[in-house]
Amino acid sequence: MAIFTVIGLGSFGETIATELTRLNHDVIGIDTVQRNIENVADRIAHAVIADATDEKVLEELNVQKCEAAIVAIGEDIEASILCVLNLKNLGVEKIWVKAKTKSHHMILSHLGVDKIIHPEEDMGIRIAHTLSYPIVSRYMSLEDDRFIVKIIIPEHLHGANLPALMRQSSAVRVLMLKRGKSTYYETNVHFTTLQQGDLLILEGLQSDLQRLSESFSS
């Protein structure tokens, strides 16, 4: 079990704090708003009304002992930056921060935080991809314009030959096929006739995956 600190318990921070708790981690949740504290008080280990822009307050809460700190402050960019500086001064090794604007992102990048999060932008991109390629139920972005995508085989592809479909984009790799309780990995997938409800995990360049998605949808 690791210890995490979440600063800012609006909807974004609350979700992180409660999910980390569900995963059996110890969470210190900090916010200046009483209502936000009350919302999570019975769902995380420590919910504290405190000003995280005060370094002494953070030190008293022992945030320097945490595995990572997530600064999820929404509107107050100055407070977000001060929190990061305080966490840095206290020696917190891993700091993730929610960024509100491009200038906020630029400042955070100069401060050397480990990850800058744009939840609204990321969600917008995810929704756009889902609308454009409805056959893709989930995806994960990798480096260099590569993605891993999850596809649930629809009714119109029942009985289709997987190798024939994959020839539409030969650079895309089939990482896994799951059928019911059976799972087949890369080396033994390519001789399979698809069934409705099969789960496919694919990896490749975005352009190749888009072309394949179009052929799967037609």
Coordinates of C-alpha atoms in Angstrom, one line a residue:
M1 CA 0.0 0.0 0.0
A2 CA 1.4 3.4 -1.0
I3 CA 0.6 6.9 0.3
F4 CA -0.7 9.5 -2.1
T5 CA -1.6 13.2 -1.6
V6 CA -4.4 14.8 -3.7
I7 CA -4.6 18.5 -3.5
G8 CA -7.9 19.9 -4.7
L9 CA -11.0 17.7 -4.3
G10 CA -13.3 19.0 -7.0
S11 CA -14.8 16.3 -9.3
F12 CA -11.4 15.5 -10.9
G13 CA -9.4 15.3 -7.6
E14 CA -12.3 13.5 -5.8
T15 CA -12.3 10.8 -8.5
I16 CA -8.5 10.3 -8.3
A17 CA -8.6 10.2 -4.4
T18 CA -11.5 7.7 -4.2
E19 CA -10.2 5.4 -6.9
L20 CA -6.7 5.3 -5.3
T21 CA -8.5 4.4 -2.1
R22 CA -10.5 1.7 -3.9
L23 CA -7.1 0.3 -5.1
N24 CA -6.1 0.0 -1.4
H25 CA -3.8 3.0 -1.1
D26 CA -3.7 5.5 1.7
V27 CA -4.8 8.9 0.5
I28 CA -4.4 12.4 2.0
G29 CA -7.0 14.7 0.5
I30 CA -6.5 18.4 0.9
D31 CA -8.9 21.2 0.0
T32 CA -9.9 24.7 1.3
V33 CA -13.6 24.1 0.7
Q34 CA -15.6 22.4 3.4
R35 CA -18.1 20.9 1.0
N36 CA -15.4 19.1 -1.0
I37 CA -13.9 17.7 2.2
E38 CA -17.4 16.5 3.4
N39 CA -17.9 14.8 0.0
V40 CA -14.9 12.4 0.5
A41 CA -14.5 12.3 4.3
D42 CA -15.9 8.9 4.7
R43 CA -14.3 7.5 1.5
I44 CA -10.6 8.2 1.9
A45 CA -8.2 7.8 4.8
H46 CA -7.5 11.5 5.5
A47 CA -9.6 14.5 4.3
V48 CA -8.2 17.8 5.6
I49 CA -9.3 21.4 5.2
A50 CA -6.0 23.1 4.7
D51 CA -4.2 25.7 2.6
A52 CA -1.7 23.7 0.4
T53 CA 0.0 26.9 -0.7
D54 CA 1.5 27.0 2.9
E55 CA 4.6 24.8 2.9
K56 CA 4.5 24.4 6.7
V57 CA 1.0 23.0 6.5
L58 CA 2.0 20.4 3.9
E59 CA 5.0 19.5 6.1
E60 CA 2.8 19.0 9.1
L61 CA 0.6 16.7 7.1
N62 CA 3.7 14.6 6.2
V63 CA 3.1 14.9 2.4
Q64 CA 6.9 14.6 2.0
K65 CA 6.4 10.8 2.8
C66 CA 4.0 10.2 0.0
E67 CA 4.7 8.1 -3.1
A68 CA 3.3 10.9 -5.3
A69 CA 1.3 14.1 -5.1
I70 CA -1.4 15.1 -7.5
V71 CA -2.2 18.8 -7.7
A72 CA -5.8 18.9 -9.0
I73 CA -6.6 22.5 -8.3
G74 CA -9.0 23.8 -11.0
E75 CA -9.2 27.6 -11.5
D76 CA -6.5 29.1 -9.3
I77 CA -3.3 28.8 -11.3
E78 CA -1.2 30.7 -8.8
A79 CA -2.2 28.3 -6.0
S80 CA -1.4 25.4 -8.3
I81 CA 2.1 26.7 -9.0
L82 CA 2.7 27.5 -5.3
C83 CA 1.6 24.0 -4.4
V84 CA 4.1 22.5 -6.8
L85 CA 6.9 24.7 -5.5
N86 CA 6.1 23.6 -1.9
L87 CA 6.0 19.9 -2.9
K88 CA 9.4 20.3 -4.6
N89 CA 10.9 22.0 -1.6
L90 CA 9.6 19.2 0.6
G91 CA 11.3 16.6 -1.6
V92 CA 8.2 14.9 -3.0
E93 CA 9.7 12.9 -5.9
K94 CA 6.7 12.4 -8.1
I95 CA 4.3 15.3 -8.8
W96 CA 1.4 15.2 -11.3
V97 CA -0.5 18.4 -12.0
K98 CA -3.7 19.4 -13.7
A99 CA -3.1 22.2 -16.1
K100 CA -5.8 24.8 -16.9
T101 CA -4.2 26.8 -19.8
K102 CA -1.3 26.6 -22.2
S103 CA 0.6 29.2 -20.1
H104 CA 0.0 27.1 -17.0
H105 CA 1.3 24.1 -18.8
M106 CA 4.4 26.0 -19.9
I107 CA 5.2 27.1 -16.3
L108 CA 4.7 23.6 -15.0
S109 CA 7.0 22.2 -17.6
H110 CA 9.7 24.6 -16.5
L111 CA 9.2 23.5 -12.9
G112 CA 10.0 19.9 -13.9
V113 CA 6.8 18.1 -12.8
D114 CA 6.5 14.5 -13.7
K115 CA 3.2 14.7 -15.6
I116 CA 1.0 17.5 -16.7
I117 CA -2.7 16.5 -17.1
H118 CA -5.3 18.1 -19.3
P119 CA -8.5 16.2 -18.4
E120 CA -10.9 18.2 -20.4
E121 CA -8.7 18.2 -23.5
D122 CA -7.9 14.5 -23.1
M123 CA -11.6 13.6 -22.7
G124 CA -12.4 15.8 -25.8
I125 CA -9.9 13.9 -27.9
R126 CA -11.2 10.6 -26.6
I127 CA -14.8 11.5 -27.4
A128 CA -13.8 12.7 -30.9
H129 CA -12.0 9.4 -31.6
T130 CA -15.0 7.4 -30.4
L131 CA -17.4 9.4 -32.6
S132 CA -15.1 9.1 -35.6
Y133 CA -14.4 5.4 -35.2
P134 CA -17.3 3.9 -33.2
I135 CA -16.0 0.4 -33.6
V136 CA -13.1 1.3 -31.4
S137 CA -14.4 1.1 -27.8
R138 CA -11.1 2.1 -26.1
Y139 CA -7.7 3.3 -27.0
M140 CA -4.4 4.2 -25.5
S141 CA -1.9 6.6 -27.0
L142 CA 1.8 5.6 -27.2
E143 CA 4.7 7.6 -28.4
D144 CA 5.4 8.5 -32.0
D145 CA 1.8 8.5 -33.1
R146 CA 1.2 4.9 -32.2
F147 CA -1.9 3.6 -30.4
I148 CA -3.3 0.5 -28.8
V149 CA -7.0 0.0 -29.5
K150 CA -9.7 -2.3 -28.2
I151 CA -12.3 -3.5 -30.7
I152 CA -15.5 -5.5 -29.9
I153 CA -16.4 -7.4 -33.0
P154 CA -19.9 -6.4 -34.2
E155 CA -22.6 -8.6 -35.7
H156 CA -21.8 -7.7 -39.3
L157 CA -18.2 -9.1 -38.9
H158 CA -19.4 -12.5 -37.4
G159 CA -17.7 -15.2 -39.5
A160 CA -15.2 -12.8 -41.1
N161 CA -11.6 -14.0 -41.7
L162 CA -9.2 -12.1 -39.5
P163 CA -6.1 -12.5 -41.7
A164 CA -8.1 -11.1 -44.7
L165 CA -9.2 -8.1 -42.7
M166 CA -5.7 -7.5 -41.3
R167 CA -4.3 -7.4 -44.8
Q168 CA -6.1 -4.0 -45.2
S169 CA -3.4 -2.6 -42.9
S170 CA -0.5 -5.1 -42.7
A171 CA 1.5 -2.9 -40.3
V172 CA -1.1 -3.2 -37.6
R173 CA -0.3 -6.0 -35.1
V174 CA -2.9 -8.2 -33.4
L175 CA -1.8 -8.3 -29.7
M176 CA -4.6 -10.4 -28.3
L177 CA -8.0 -11.9 -29.1
K178 CA -10.3 -12.8 -26.3
R179 CA -13.3 -15.0 -26.9
G180 CA -15.4 -15.8 -23.8
K181 CA -13.0 -17.2 -21.2
S182 CA -10.3 -18.0 -23.8
T183 CA -7.5 -15.7 -24.6
Y184 CA -5.2 -16.0 -27.7
Y185 CA -2.0 -13.9 -28.0
E186 CA -0.1 -12.5 -31.0
T187 CA 1.5 -15.7 -32.2
N188 CA -1.6 -17.8 -32.4
V189 CA -4.3 -15.3 -33.4
H190 CA -3.9 -15.1 -37.2
F191 CA -5.9 -18.2 -38.2
T192 CA -9.1 -17.2 -36.5
T193 CA -12.6 -16.7 -37.9
L194 CA -14.2 -13.9 -36.0
Q195 CA -17.3 -14.2 -33.9
Q196 CA -19.6 -11.5 -32.7
G197 CA -18.5 -10.3 -29.3
D198 CA -14.8 -11.2 -29.7
L199 CA -12.5 -8.7 -28.2
L200 CA -9.5 -7.6 -30.3
I201 CA -6.5 -5.6 -29.0
L202 CA -4.5 -4.0 -31.9
E203 CA -1.4 -1.9 -32.1
G204 CA -0.1 0.4 -34.8
L205 CA 0.3 3.8 -36.3
Q206 CA -2.8 6.0 -36.1
S207 CA -3.1 6.2 -39.9
D208 CA -3.0 2.4 -40.2
L209 CA -5.5 1.9 -37.4
Q210 CA -7.9 4.5 -38.9
R211 CA -7.7 2.7 -42.3
L212 CA -8.4 -0.7 -40.6
S213 CA -11.2 0.8 -38.6
E214 CA -12.9 2.0 -41.7
S215 CA -12.6 -1.5 -43.3
F216 CA -14.0 -3.1 -40.1
S217 CA -16.9 -0.6 -40.1
S218 CA -17.9 -1.1 -43.7

